[in-house]
XYZ file of C-alpha atoms in Angstrom:
732
model
C 42.484 -30.308 -31.357
C 42.263 -26.586 -30.605
C 42.860 -23.677 -33.733
C 46.263 -23.055 -31.567
C 47.534 -26.416 -32.085
C 46.927 -26.761 -35.613
C 49.764 -26.003 -38.194
C 49.306 -23.144 -40.427
C 50.235 -23.070 -44.150
C 49.671 -20.298 -46.684
C 50.280 -19.764 -50.262
C 48.799 -20.294 -53.505
C 46.930 -23.252 -55.554
C 49.133 -24.598 -57.989
C 47.095 -27.377 -59.321
C 43.485 -29.285 -58.593
C 44.335 -32.907 -58.440
C 40.630 -34.393 -57.517
C 37.592 -32.717 -56.861
C 34.442 -34.209 -55.858
C 31.620 -31.834 -56.919
C 29.135 -33.374 -54.385
C 30.564 -32.721 -51.241
C 33.523 -30.606 -52.024
C 36.438 -33.186 -51.120
C 39.639 -31.797 -52.748
C 42.910 -32.808 -52.977
C 45.384 -29.640 -54.251
C 48.767 -28.836 -54.267
C 49.624 -25.487 -52.457
C 52.932 -23.324 -53.629
C 54.334 -22.072 -50.572
C 57.575 -19.795 -52.041
C 58.125 -22.465 -54.673
C 57.338 -25.127 -52.423
C 54.453 -27.472 -53.234
C 52.778 -29.423 -50.321
C 49.779 -31.605 -50.786
C 46.419 -30.196 -48.928
C 43.491 -32.686 -48.588
C 39.944 -31.723 -47.476
C 36.857 -30.068 -48.058
C 37.522 -27.245 -50.251
C 34.928 -26.808 -52.665
C 35.557 -24.839 -55.749
C 39.122 -24.784 -55.371
C 41.097 -23.643 -58.494
C 44.338 -22.663 -59.148
C 45.542 -19.260 -58.697
C 43.646 -18.434 -55.621
C 45.317 -17.896 -51.800
C 44.710 -20.309 -48.883
C 45.466 -19.839 -45.614
C 44.938 -23.883 -44.137
C 45.173 -24.649 -40.523
C 45.313 -28.504 -40.183
C 47.248 -31.397 -38.956
C 49.712 -33.364 -41.156
C 49.366 -37.206 -41.805
C 51.068 -39.802 -43.982
C 49.847 -41.565 -46.958
C 51.312 -44.766 -47.259
C 51.677 -44.098 -50.893
C 51.831 -40.542 -51.618
C 53.378 -39.389 -48.506
C 53.041 -36.766 -46.238
C 49.666 -34.704 -46.495
C 47.837 -31.494 -44.773
C 44.786 -32.495 -43.873
C 42.788 -29.093 -43.763
C 40.554 -28.277 -41.088
C 40.220 -24.443 -41.136
C 40.272 -22.649 -44.692
C 40.288 -19.196 -45.318
C 40.744 -17.799 -48.736
C 41.398 -14.994 -50.834
C 40.736 -14.264 -54.476
C 43.758 -13.908 -56.840
C 45.621 -10.654 -56.620
C 48.240 -8.914 -59.122
C 47.835 -9.624 -63.172
C 49.647 -12.957 -62.827
C 47.673 -14.557 -60.359
C 44.380 -13.403 -61.834
C 45.342 -14.691 -65.403
C 46.468 -17.859 -63.898
C 43.268 -17.966 -61.881
C 40.976 -17.798 -64.891
C 43.099 -19.610 -67.310
C 42.475 -22.739 -64.983
C 39.054 -23.236 -66.229
C 37.959 -22.299 -62.578
C 35.016 -19.950 -64.288
C 32.837 -21.739 -66.239
C 33.110 -20.268 -70.078
C 36.174 -18.602 -69.816
C 39.290 -20.362 -71.229
C 43.122 -19.420 -71.330
C 42.695 -17.278 -74.456
C 39.440 -15.312 -73.066
C 41.362 -15.095 -69.618
C 44.325 -13.244 -71.537
C 41.891 -10.946 -73.293
C 39.714 -10.378 -69.962
C 42.843 -9.477 -67.880
C 44.495 -7.509 -71.083
C 41.202 -5.384 -71.096
C 40.219 -4.938 -67.479
C 43.622 -5.611 -65.513
C 43.397 -6.305 -61.779
C 39.564 -5.278 -61.597
C 38.905 -8.309 -63.991
C 37.075 -10.283 -61.200
C 34.932 -7.449 -59.578
C 33.939 -6.653 -63.391
C 32.936 -10.133 -63.958
C 30.899 -10.459 -60.487
C 29.287 -6.886 -60.584
C 29.178 -6.053 -64.105
C 29.392 -8.645 -66.570
C 27.879 -6.793 -69.456
C 31.357 -5.061 -69.765
C 32.817 -8.294 -70.885
C 30.956 -7.622 -74.033
C 33.748 -4.827 -75.010
C 35.837 -8.141 -75.896
C 35.771 -9.391 -79.208
C 33.261 -12.743 -79.092
C 31.468 -12.375 -75.941
C 28.109 -11.654 -76.678
C 26.074 -9.937 -73.959
C 24.089 -13.467 -73.275
C 27.795 -15.434 -73.215
C 28.770 -12.406 -70.550
C 25.672 -12.815 -68.364
C 26.284 -16.761 -68.459
C 30.142 -15.914 -67.274
C 29.043 -13.405 -64.728
C 26.309 -16.070 -63.248
C 29.334 -18.920 -63.201
C 31.412 -16.601 -61.345
C 28.743 -15.595 -58.577
C 27.833 -19.003 -57.929
C 31.430 -19.699 -56.933
C 31.397 -16.777 -54.789
C 28.576 -18.193 -53.078
C 30.073 -21.347 -52.199
C 33.295 -19.328 -51.413
C 31.306 -17.181 -48.914
C 29.365 -19.949 -47.405
C 32.657 -21.693 -46.181
C 34.063 -18.764 -44.997
C 31.082 -18.073 -42.893
C 31.123 -22.181 -41.689
C 35.160 -21.363 -40.844
C 34.038 -17.914 -39.063
C 31.715 -19.786 -36.640
C 33.798 -22.837 -36.179
C 31.544 -25.290 -38.229
C 32.951 -27.832 -40.472
C 33.587 -27.084 -43.857
C 32.172 -30.440 -45.178
C 28.642 -28.701 -44.734
C 29.150 -26.504 -47.605
C 28.181 -29.462 -50.214
C 24.906 -30.314 -48.559
C 23.715 -26.907 -47.595
C 24.416 -26.236 -51.214
C 22.623 -29.285 -52.529
C 19.845 -28.279 -50.236
C 19.237 -24.609 -50.862
C 21.077 -23.914 -54.141
C 22.760 -20.183 -54.301
C 20.470 -19.083 -51.386
C 22.240 -21.483 -48.735
C 24.002 -18.727 -47.072
C 20.966 -16.574 -46.730
C 18.668 -19.340 -45.204
C 21.065 -20.452 -42.517
C 21.450 -16.826 -41.597
C 17.693 -16.851 -41.255
C 17.349 -19.579 -39.526
C 20.842 -21.417 -37.978
C 18.474 -24.099 -36.320
C 18.070 -25.753 -39.823
C 21.629 -27.258 -39.642
C 20.142 -30.018 -36.797
C 18.223 -31.529 -39.621
C 19.379 -35.179 -40.276
C 20.905 -34.447 -43.474
C 23.496 -31.756 -41.809
C 23.938 -33.375 -38.187
C 25.025 -30.403 -36.357
C 24.517 -30.363 -32.508
C 22.050 -28.213 -31.412
C 24.669 -26.692 -29.555
C 26.311 -25.501 -32.355
C 23.587 -24.340 -33.945
C 22.195 -22.327 -30.740
C 25.410 -20.938 -30.411
C 25.522 -19.468 -34.167
C 22.004 -18.349 -33.668
C 22.812 -16.558 -30.446
C 25.804 -15.178 -31.967
C 23.469 -14.111 -34.913
C 21.366 -12.165 -32.702
C 18.400 -14.508 -32.129
C 17.471 -13.719 -28.551
C 17.137 -16.412 -25.927
C 13.683 -15.904 -25.965
C 12.896 -15.658 -29.318
C 10.081 -17.844 -30.822
C 12.361 -19.080 -33.230
C 14.793 -20.435 -30.694
C 12.129 -21.937 -28.583
C 10.094 -23.797 -31.122
C 13.626 -25.208 -32.656
C 14.442 -26.603 -29.226
C 10.915 -28.170 -28.868
C 11.164 -30.038 -32.217
C 15.066 -30.918 -31.569
C 14.023 -32.834 -28.056
C 11.098 -34.904 -30.303
C 13.440 -35.697 -32.836
C 16.625 -36.802 -30.591
C 14.027 -38.683 -28.679
C 13.463 -40.828 -31.630
C 17.277 -42.011 -31.362
C 15.731 -43.086 -27.610
C 13.269 -45.285 -29.191
C 9.869 -43.243 -28.526
C 7.329 -42.426 -30.703
C 6.163 -39.373 -28.619
C 7.078 -37.593 -25.571
C 4.648 -36.564 -22.859
C 3.916 -33.056 -22.794
C 5.108 -32.474 -19.403
C 8.587 -34.416 -19.956
C 8.823 -32.463 -23.416
C 8.540 -29.029 -21.809
C 10.946 -29.946 -18.822
C 13.711 -31.036 -21.023
C 13.269 -28.383 -23.508
C 13.430 -26.059 -20.427
C 16.610 -27.612 -19.207
C 18.152 -27.328 -22.720
C 17.444 -23.943 -23.567
C 17.605 -22.360 -19.779
C 14.123 -20.826 -20.362
C 10.613 -21.264 -18.325
C 8.013 -23.584 -19.295
C 5.691 -20.696 -19.623
C 7.249 -19.317 -22.677
C 7.398 -22.884 -23.677
C 4.015 -23.492 -23.793
C 3.265 -20.891 -25.987
C 5.874 -22.018 -28.717
C 4.270 -25.654 -28.055
C 0.910 -24.371 -29.179
C 2.118 -22.402 -31.960
C 3.671 -25.287 -33.199
C 0.532 -27.440 -32.722
C -1.532 -24.927 -34.469
C 0.650 -24.441 -37.706
C 0.850 -28.728 -37.776
C 4.438 -28.995 -36.857
C 3.565 -31.356 -34.371
C 0.440 -33.271 -33.220
C -0.970 -33.938 -29.803
C -3.393 -36.411 -28.420
C -4.361 -38.356 -25.332
C -3.016 -41.663 -25.732
C -1.722 -44.649 -23.431
C -2.938 -42.297 -20.431
C -0.540 -39.680 -21.279
C -0.561 -36.200 -22.872
C 1.283 -37.077 -25.956
C 3.453 -34.624 -28.373
C 4.357 -36.323 -31.310
C 6.416 -35.250 -34.564
C 3.895 -35.388 -37.466
C 5.256 -38.006 -39.460
C 5.371 -40.417 -36.561
C 2.197 -39.604 -35.499
C 0.613 -40.129 -39.047
C 2.813 -43.462 -39.267
C 1.855 -44.998 -35.496
C -1.938 -44.291 -36.469
C -1.394 -45.650 -39.662
C -0.184 -49.165 -38.579
C -2.751 -49.337 -35.916
C -5.841 -48.804 -38.526
C -4.295 -51.295 -41.176
C -3.211 -53.934 -38.694
C -6.622 -54.057 -37.006
C -8.344 -54.309 -40.325
C -6.117 -57.133 -41.221
C -6.403 -58.804 -37.827
C -10.427 -58.605 -38.409
C -10.061 -60.218 -42.201
C -10.844 -64.153 -42.033
C -10.019 -65.763 -45.104
C -11.020 -69.133 -46.550
C -8.395 -71.711 -46.308
C -7.672 -73.838 -49.319
C -9.607 -76.994 -49.847
C -8.027 -80.170 -48.564
C -5.834 -77.964 -46.007
C -5.124 -81.244 -43.851
C -3.729 -83.057 -46.699
C -1.675 -79.934 -48.102
C -0.194 -79.732 -44.638
C 0.591 -83.794 -44.943
C 2.391 -83.112 -48.087
C 4.617 -80.584 -46.489
C 5.363 -82.710 -43.771
C 6.409 -85.508 -46.135
C 8.561 -83.385 -48.227
C 10.284 -81.327 -45.583
C 10.612 -84.886 -43.896
C 9.162 -83.190 -40.809
C 6.225 -84.107 -38.296
C 4.426 -80.637 -36.839
C 4.292 -80.290 -33.046
C 0.581 -78.848 -32.022
C 2.313 -75.412 -31.930
C 3.534 -75.501 -35.324
C 0.695 -77.140 -36.974
C -1.590 -74.666 -35.470
C 1.042 -71.795 -37.356
C 0.682 -73.334 -40.630
C -2.781 -73.378 -40.448
C -3.695 -69.998 -38.800
C -1.226 -68.476 -41.792
C -3.951 -70.437 -44.246
C -7.341 -68.587 -42.812
C -5.744 -64.971 -41.642
C -4.406 -62.077 -43.215
C -1.997 -61.156 -40.572
C -0.365 -63.520 -37.891
C 2.603 -63.450 -35.640
C 4.708 -66.250 -34.948
C 7.079 -65.724 -32.280
C 9.264 -68.066 -29.935
C 12.764 -68.242 -28.588
C 15.573 -70.349 -29.990
C 14.952 -74.062 -30.541
C 11.390 -73.632 -30.651
C 11.198 -74.319 -34.244
C 10.402 -70.839 -35.294
C 12.173 -71.544 -38.853
C 10.484 -74.969 -39.351
C 7.109 -73.016 -39.033
C 8.404 -70.316 -41.396
C 9.502 -72.685 -44.292
C 5.796 -74.456 -43.828
C 3.970 -71.674 -44.308
C 6.224 -70.346 -47.118
C 5.456 -74.008 -48.363
C 1.973 -73.572 -47.992
C 1.901 -70.156 -49.785
C 3.688 -71.562 -52.913
C 0.893 -74.837 -52.972
C -1.829 -72.059 -52.708
C -0.582 -70.146 -55.928
C 0.470 -66.859 -53.705
C 3.427 -65.075 -54.725
C 5.317 -64.763 -51.486
C 7.903 -62.152 -50.676
C 10.676 -62.859 -47.709
C 12.389 -59.773 -46.049
C 14.005 -58.950 -43.297
C 15.138 -55.570 -41.728
C 19.273 -56.363 -42.387
C 21.188 -57.012 -45.114
C 22.803 -60.124 -43.006
C 19.171 -61.070 -41.524
C 17.793 -61.284 -45.378
C 20.813 -63.691 -46.371
C 20.201 -65.836 -43.557
C 16.496 -66.037 -44.160
C 17.307 -66.885 -47.952
C 19.368 -69.769 -46.902
C 17.288 -71.013 -44.402
C 14.244 -71.017 -46.598
C 16.321 -71.735 -49.986
C 14.532 -68.833 -51.731
C 15.752 -65.413 -52.200
C 15.128 -62.950 -50.006
C 15.869 -59.031 -49.773
C 16.140 -56.676 -47.228
C 12.906 -54.354 -46.724
C 14.221 -51.449 -47.825
C 15.442 -53.088 -51.083
C 11.903 -54.947 -51.164
C 10.257 -51.260 -51.036
C 12.988 -49.659 -53.380
C 14.264 -47.639 -51.065
C 15.796 -44.220 -52.488
C 16.937 -40.927 -51.591
C 14.901 -37.950 -52.896
C 17.479 -34.867 -53.535
C 14.656 -32.240 -53.052
C 13.279 -33.290 -49.697
C 16.995 -34.523 -48.622
C 14.504 -37.774 -47.343
C 14.084 -41.316 -47.698
C 11.290 -42.063 -50.299
C 10.037 -45.744 -51.045
C 9.090 -46.437 -54.852
C 6.780 -49.132 -53.411
C 3.797 -47.651 -52.069
C 0.009 -47.146 -52.002
C 0.318 -45.722 -55.452
C 2.721 -48.456 -56.787
C 1.860 -51.403 -54.474
C 4.194 -54.542 -54.375
C 2.906 -57.435 -56.844
C 3.562 -59.948 -53.471
C 0.218 -61.593 -52.226
C 2.259 -62.993 -49.222
C 5.001 -60.810 -47.482
C 6.951 -62.786 -44.756
C 9.200 -60.555 -42.537
C 11.911 -62.191 -40.170
C 13.395 -60.649 -37.187
C 10.767 -58.214 -36.965
C 11.812 -57.155 -33.199
C 14.182 -55.162 -35.282
C 11.516 -53.184 -37.590
C 11.088 -49.745 -36.266
C 7.534 -47.521 -36.574
C 8.174 -45.725 -39.949
C 9.314 -49.052 -41.707
C 6.209 -50.731 -41.091
C 4.331 -47.888 -41.840
C 5.925 -47.983 -45.455
C 5.656 -51.593 -45.324
C 2.137 -51.571 -44.690
C 1.410 -48.962 -47.381
C 2.959 -51.087 -50.255
C 0.800 -53.801 -49.276
C -2.426 -54.482 -51.623
C -5.451 -54.650 -49.668
C -5.875 -58.432 -49.859
C -2.114 -58.976 -49.239
C -1.180 -61.667 -46.412
C 1.466 -60.484 -43.953
C 3.266 -62.991 -41.473
C 5.369 -61.127 -38.881
C 8.402 -63.714 -37.141
C 10.617 -62.741 -34.637
C 11.295 -62.932 -31.077
C 10.343 -59.881 -28.804
C 12.722 -61.190 -26.128
C 15.861 -59.854 -28.255
C 16.945 -55.952 -28.418
C 14.061 -53.632 -29.530
C 14.618 -51.692 -32.715
C 17.199 -49.091 -33.377
C 14.597 -46.808 -34.562
C 11.158 -45.193 -32.466
C 8.782 -47.650 -31.182
C 8.425 -51.348 -29.656
C 6.447 -52.536 -32.677
C 6.935 -56.093 -32.282
C 6.044 -56.256 -28.535
C 3.469 -54.059 -29.113
C 1.425 -55.965 -31.653
C 2.086 -59.270 -29.342
C 0.967 -57.446 -25.966
C -1.956 -55.826 -27.525
C -3.916 -59.335 -27.681
C -5.450 -58.005 -31.246
C -3.373 -59.917 -33.616
C -3.536 -63.546 -34.587
C -0.509 -65.128 -32.478
C 1.405 -67.982 -32.248
C 3.843 -68.067 -29.159
C 6.492 -71.151 -29.372
C 7.330 -72.599 -26.559
C 8.385 -75.958 -26.541
C 12.127 -76.652 -27.007
C 13.071 -79.572 -29.261
C 15.096 -82.798 -28.326
C 17.670 -82.008 -30.617
C 17.870 -78.163 -29.967
C 17.668 -78.706 -26.002
C 21.231 -80.798 -26.294
C 22.558 -77.606 -27.021
C 24.038 -75.501 -24.056
C 23.465 -72.441 -26.187
C 20.037 -73.148 -26.339
C 19.734 -74.179 -22.968
C 21.024 -71.352 -20.943
C 19.357 -68.519 -23.812
C 16.353 -69.756 -22.111
C 17.750 -69.642 -18.694
C 19.237 -66.412 -19.218
C 15.555 -64.901 -20.451
C 14.210 -66.187 -17.418
C 16.477 -64.641 -15.092
C 18.628 -67.565 -13.916
C 22.575 -67.543 -14.300
C 23.829 -70.266 -16.179
C 26.616 -72.594 -14.457
C 29.334 -70.793 -15.847
C 32.234 -73.447 -14.389
C 30.542 -75.842 -16.724
C 32.164 -75.626 -20.208
C 29.563 -77.938 -21.816
C 30.065 -78.894 -25.868
C 28.995 -75.224 -27.232
C 28.973 -72.887 -24.594
C 32.077 -71.574 -23.121
C 33.101 -69.043 -20.395
C 36.718 -68.104 -19.640
C 36.947 -66.264 -16.996
C 39.071 -63.021 -17.161
C 39.003 -60.040 -14.737
C 41.903 -57.949 -16.400
C 40.785 -55.691 -19.270
C 44.340 -56.431 -21.370
C 43.811 -60.288 -20.461
C 40.320 -60.091 -22.021
C 41.949 -58.444 -25.197
C 44.701 -61.255 -25.434
C 42.138 -64.133 -24.908
C 40.178 -62.926 -27.733
C 43.034 -62.606 -30.180
C 44.262 -65.992 -29.196
C 40.852 -67.762 -29.554
C 40.694 -66.003 -33.180
C 43.703 -66.098 -34.424
C 45.190 -69.553 -33.292
C 42.517 -71.834 -30.866
C 39.411 -72.047 -32.804
C 40.807 -72.072 -36.464
C 43.430 -74.864 -35.238
C 41.534 -76.784 -32.534
C 37.939 -76.280 -33.465
C 38.466 -75.782 -37.355
C 36.373 -72.784 -37.236
C 37.926 -70.214 -39.562
C 38.623 -66.687 -38.286
C 36.234 -65.154 -40.984
C 33.531 -67.219 -39.358
C 34.222 -65.733 -35.544
C 32.472 -62.663 -34.795
C 33.441 -60.602 -31.333
C 31.183 -58.715 -29.497
C 30.985 -56.485 -26.843
C 28.349 -54.502 -25.178
C 29.884 -51.130 -25.597
C 32.077 -49.556 -27.932
C 34.445 -47.646 -25.384
C 36.107 -48.928 -21.834
C 38.706 -51.521 -22.314
C 37.039 -54.270 -23.703
C 34.657 -52.383 -25.936
C 34.770 -52.548 -29.946
C 37.170 -49.605 -30.423
C 39.938 -51.479 -28.265
C 39.135 -55.106 -29.384
C 39.358 -54.071 -33.369
C 42.818 -52.133 -32.799
C 44.039 -55.567 -31.058
C 42.272 -57.807 -33.706
C 43.391 -55.992 -36.750
C 47.015 -55.652 -35.675
C 46.824 -59.514 -35.132
C 44.549 -60.678 -38.023
C 45.497 -58.138 -40.865
C 48.824 -56.417 -39.811
C 50.586 -54.270 -42.423
C 52.506 -55.599 -45.109
C 54.417 -54.010 -48.087
C 52.136 -53.316 -51.295
C 48.815 -53.787 -48.990
C 47.084 -50.634 -49.479
C 45.934 -48.382 -46.626
C 43.932 -45.182 -46.031
C 43.719 -42.966 -42.244
C 40.809 -41.817 -41.788
C 39.585 -40.257 -38.180
C 41.529 -42.236 -35.586
C 41.389 -45.605 -37.652
C 43.646 -46.858 -40.316
C 41.480 -48.790 -43.127
C 43.789 -51.748 -44.627
C 43.172 -54.139 -47.490
C 41.261 -57.165 -45.762
C 39.827 -55.564 -42.806
C 36.299 -56.784 -42.143
C 34.137 -53.382 -42.163
C 30.610 -52.597 -41.611
C 28.108 -49.893 -43.158
C 26.933 -47.732 -40.628
C 24.566 -45.783 -42.163
C 21.807 -45.923 -45.210
C 23.438 -44.735 -48.345
C 20.501 -45.250 -50.977
C 22.760 -43.689 -53.819
C 25.454 -45.626 -53.750
C 26.115 -48.014 -56.271
C 26.969 -51.846 -56.261
C 27.658 -54.559 -58.874
C 27.847 -58.253 -58.858
C 31.239 -59.897 -58.397
C 31.751 -61.778 -61.645
C 28.593 -61.180 -62.830
C 26.201 -58.274 -64.983
C 23.830 -57.467 -62.107
C 24.024 -54.098 -60.291
C 21.741 -52.000 -58.036
C 21.655 -49.019 -55.854
C 21.732 -48.900 -51.895
C 23.788 -50.402 -48.708
C 22.644 -50.472 -45.910
C 23.530 -49.746 -41.733
C 24.476 -53.034 -40.481
C 26.002 -54.653 -43.938
C 29.170 -56.463 -43.204
C 31.889 -56.837 -45.790
C 35.986 -57.274 -46.597
C 38.104 -54.410 -48.016
C 39.757 -55.722 -51.099
C 41.648 -52.844 -52.673
C 42.520 -49.385 -51.401
C 44.062 -46.871 -54.311
C 44.429 -43.469 -54.832
C 41.274 -43.244 -55.774
C 38.853 -45.732 -53.982
C 38.074 -48.221 -51.762
C 36.506 -51.268 -52.778
C 34.475 -53.180 -50.672
C 33.107 -56.809 -51.243
C 29.740 -57.392 -49.344
C 28.905 -61.153 -49.810
C 29.382 -60.506 -53.551
C 27.873 -57.169 -54.009
C 31.107 -54.767 -54.597
C 31.351 -51.288 -53.787
C 33.672 -48.392 -54.535
C 33.806 -45.890 -52.105
C 35.932 -42.432 -52.363
C 37.934 -41.433 -49.672
C 36.007 -38.960 -48.130
C 33.255 -41.611 -47.749
C 35.227 -43.618 -45.266
C 33.044 -42.194 -42.573
C 30.264 -44.617 -43.617
C 32.312 -47.486 -42.535
C 33.612 -48.899 -39.507
C 35.720 -52.034 -38.512
C 34.139 -54.986 -37.988
C 36.437 -57.344 -36.365
C 34.398 -56.605 -32.977
C 31.041 -54.994 -33.244
C 28.390 -54.050 -30.478
C 25.732 -56.786 -29.711
C 22.970 -54.024 -30.757
C 24.856 -54.052 -34.154
C 24.954 -57.955 -34.248
C 21.069 -58.428 -33.968
C 19.701 -59.860 -37.012
C 23.073 -61.555 -37.727
C 23.981 -65.569 -36.964
C 27.391 -66.356 -36.909
C 29.267 -69.787 -36.610
C 30.981 -68.578 -33.411
C 30.274 -65.874 -31.259
C 33.337 -64.608 -28.546
C 31.485 -61.901 -26.182
C 33.885 -59.912 -24.166
C 31.948 -59.165 -21.214
C 33.905 -56.975 -18.365
C 32.864 -53.576 -17.957
C 30.244 -51.342 -19.213
C 27.522 -48.962 -18.606
C 24.468 -50.377 -16.693
C 22.349 -49.459 -19.348
C 24.027 -51.830 -21.678
C 25.032 -54.723 -19.343
C 21.534 -55.799 -19.371
C 19.546 -59.513 -19.929
C 18.498 -58.520 -23.332
C 21.838 -57.626 -24.840
C 23.275 -61.100 -22.968
C 20.212 -63.062 -24.401
C 21.014 -61.265 -28.085
C 24.452 -61.997 -28.106
C 24.014 -65.755 -27.202
C 21.372 -66.113 -29.678
C 23.795 -65.055 -32.500
C 25.863 -68.045 -31.963
C 24.972 -71.381 -34.225
C 27.633 -73.199 -33.341
C 30.154 -71.842 -30.456
C 29.252 -69.323 -27.786
C 32.184 -68.189 -25.746
C 32.128 -65.450 -23.048
C 35.738 -63.759 -22.126
C 35.333 -61.665 -18.841
C 34.445 -61.820 -15.313
C 31.485 -64.352 -14.083
C 30.277 -61.527 -11.581
C 29.965 -59.479 -14.911
C 27.754 -61.873 -16.699
C 25.806 -62.586 -13.513
C 24.902 -58.535 -13.365
C 23.930 -58.972 -16.733
C 21.276 -61.874 -15.977
C 19.766 -59.983 -12.850
C 20.092 -56.722 -14.886
C 16.480 -56.849 -16.803
C 16.493 -52.961 -16.900
C 14.411 -51.952 -19.997
C 14.553 -48.288 -21.280
C 11.052 -47.531 -21.505
C 9.907 -46.499 -24.621
C 7.075 -44.058 -25.262
C 4.774 -45.700 -27.673
C 1.076 -45.304 -28.476
C 0.924 -48.204 -30.686
C -0.681 -51.090 -28.015
C -3.083 -48.376 -26.997
C -4.492 -47.625 -30.310
C -4.516 -51.643 -30.936
C -6.953 -51.721 -27.912
C -9.209 -48.731 -28.346
C -12.744 -49.637 -28.498
């Protein structure tokens, strides 16, 4: 919406109802010629008495009625004796109460605010105000003015007001000066400003198109941006070409800037995997460290426990199984090697092996930790092994460092894990930085078992870690290939293996647990998915709605998760009188909605439902249900962990009646419905289809065009990831 399309309100703040000091989110009353209206938005430091010009759009809160959601705010300090007194008497300036405000206004009149900011020592003229107190009042007011000027700067350059709080948190009182000196800092992860916006700001502030500041920022942006595409490095030539297009400058100029970055250690360069590779320092260090540590662990041979055959026999008796040769090999290998990889497709017995390795470690007296990349994967791992499992982040006690604004782990080489063995499931989802952090936290002789399926989608973060470890041939590995008789009876398992081999399942055969419902129109797909979730599966198959997960390869288009979530919410959780609601962006969150946490938040507090346990941190991919929505918070239950979100934190949640296949990775559901009709070629791939099918435990239904499914099987497109790990592991 353009500035011209936003509605304008002007008036004085009569009351501040709510204000979050950390992010500036504010609910206030604006007095417009005697009529009060509610305004919400990021208006840090707002106080009664000041004059606001607010541009925004009207929304309707289900309980509190119409509200103006502020998008652009211009602020004017109070003018006239009445406004100045009202402002100071409200407590807006720390150290000034109602009585002191009256004395200040009586002494200095309309110049009161100028005196406080520019010459606070004059306040000592008032009885009871010492020089120390006067200077504290002046400092408090100058800080407030710093917030105001920062917000005015952001508004004047069409930047989100929400930036004010994290900028103040990162740079304090000099935030505005820091941003003016280097606008490209706004591209950093904690601010999430588009490079084009930061670049436009820099150019408007007088930074030249060929200024080294701009050229270096462009190079670093391309390196950081491509982490999201899975690359740990970029070839020098590609980096220069991409940055040249981004900045519209010559490659020769960029060569000089790249050399300057390399000299200062802000980038690293090395010939690896046949490429002249350029890394961000953190990724270079992480990849190099993984290679060094894994090689050391791979070469370590440990003495197996005495009577290993008897121990394995005992495990088989206690677990009522008889190992196939490959499964026995896996358990034996875990007994004698410090690190091992266990891989295989569905139905090949990975879980049986995993339970066996865990039982063996327990018999050997090893304290063992189980972990997985996501909360749902960790929960499933714990259920399969009948013991506690955690996310890797929780295992390492992840936290957010306020000073650096970056993720940190309490567990590291200085305070290592007490575990003597660590088993990680769904390792294909683990990226290079997380694996480096895990290895850093292991004691020198700690055992490590990495379990996963390299044919599933790779990690969202940089690297192809699990596939690189396997393909290097340097890490002891057991690949399970035999599909066991019981699993082979499942069409889900059989068809998953067909898909992985590039063969199209016979979609005309609706066999047992694998069905295809042909629909070639987007609306028909939506209608069928809704009917399956609301009526057919609960009534005919006895599968409750909350145990069905709808997936799509894409977020957009007619059968993407956005459209699916809209129709599923309307059908499964319609509005009802007394049921709390809150609009955020284009979505109306409602009590009863299934939602997903979509970013790691290491500072959010959770408490155990009905218990005394509590902890910190919710992670990308955690799925819960909204239990309550009221004026001040949204309460979400994540499988017994209860979290309260303030209204401004709703950007961390997304509806999860339907999720992308990428978001479902690492999870398992009783029933999966895949909407497969249309999508970008890079999303309609064999790996996406294989991953979707292998998420289903009892029932898989694909709703869509059989030709689209066949196209996915044929499209074995795998975006190349620039990674040096495999090469580092095989270097002599």
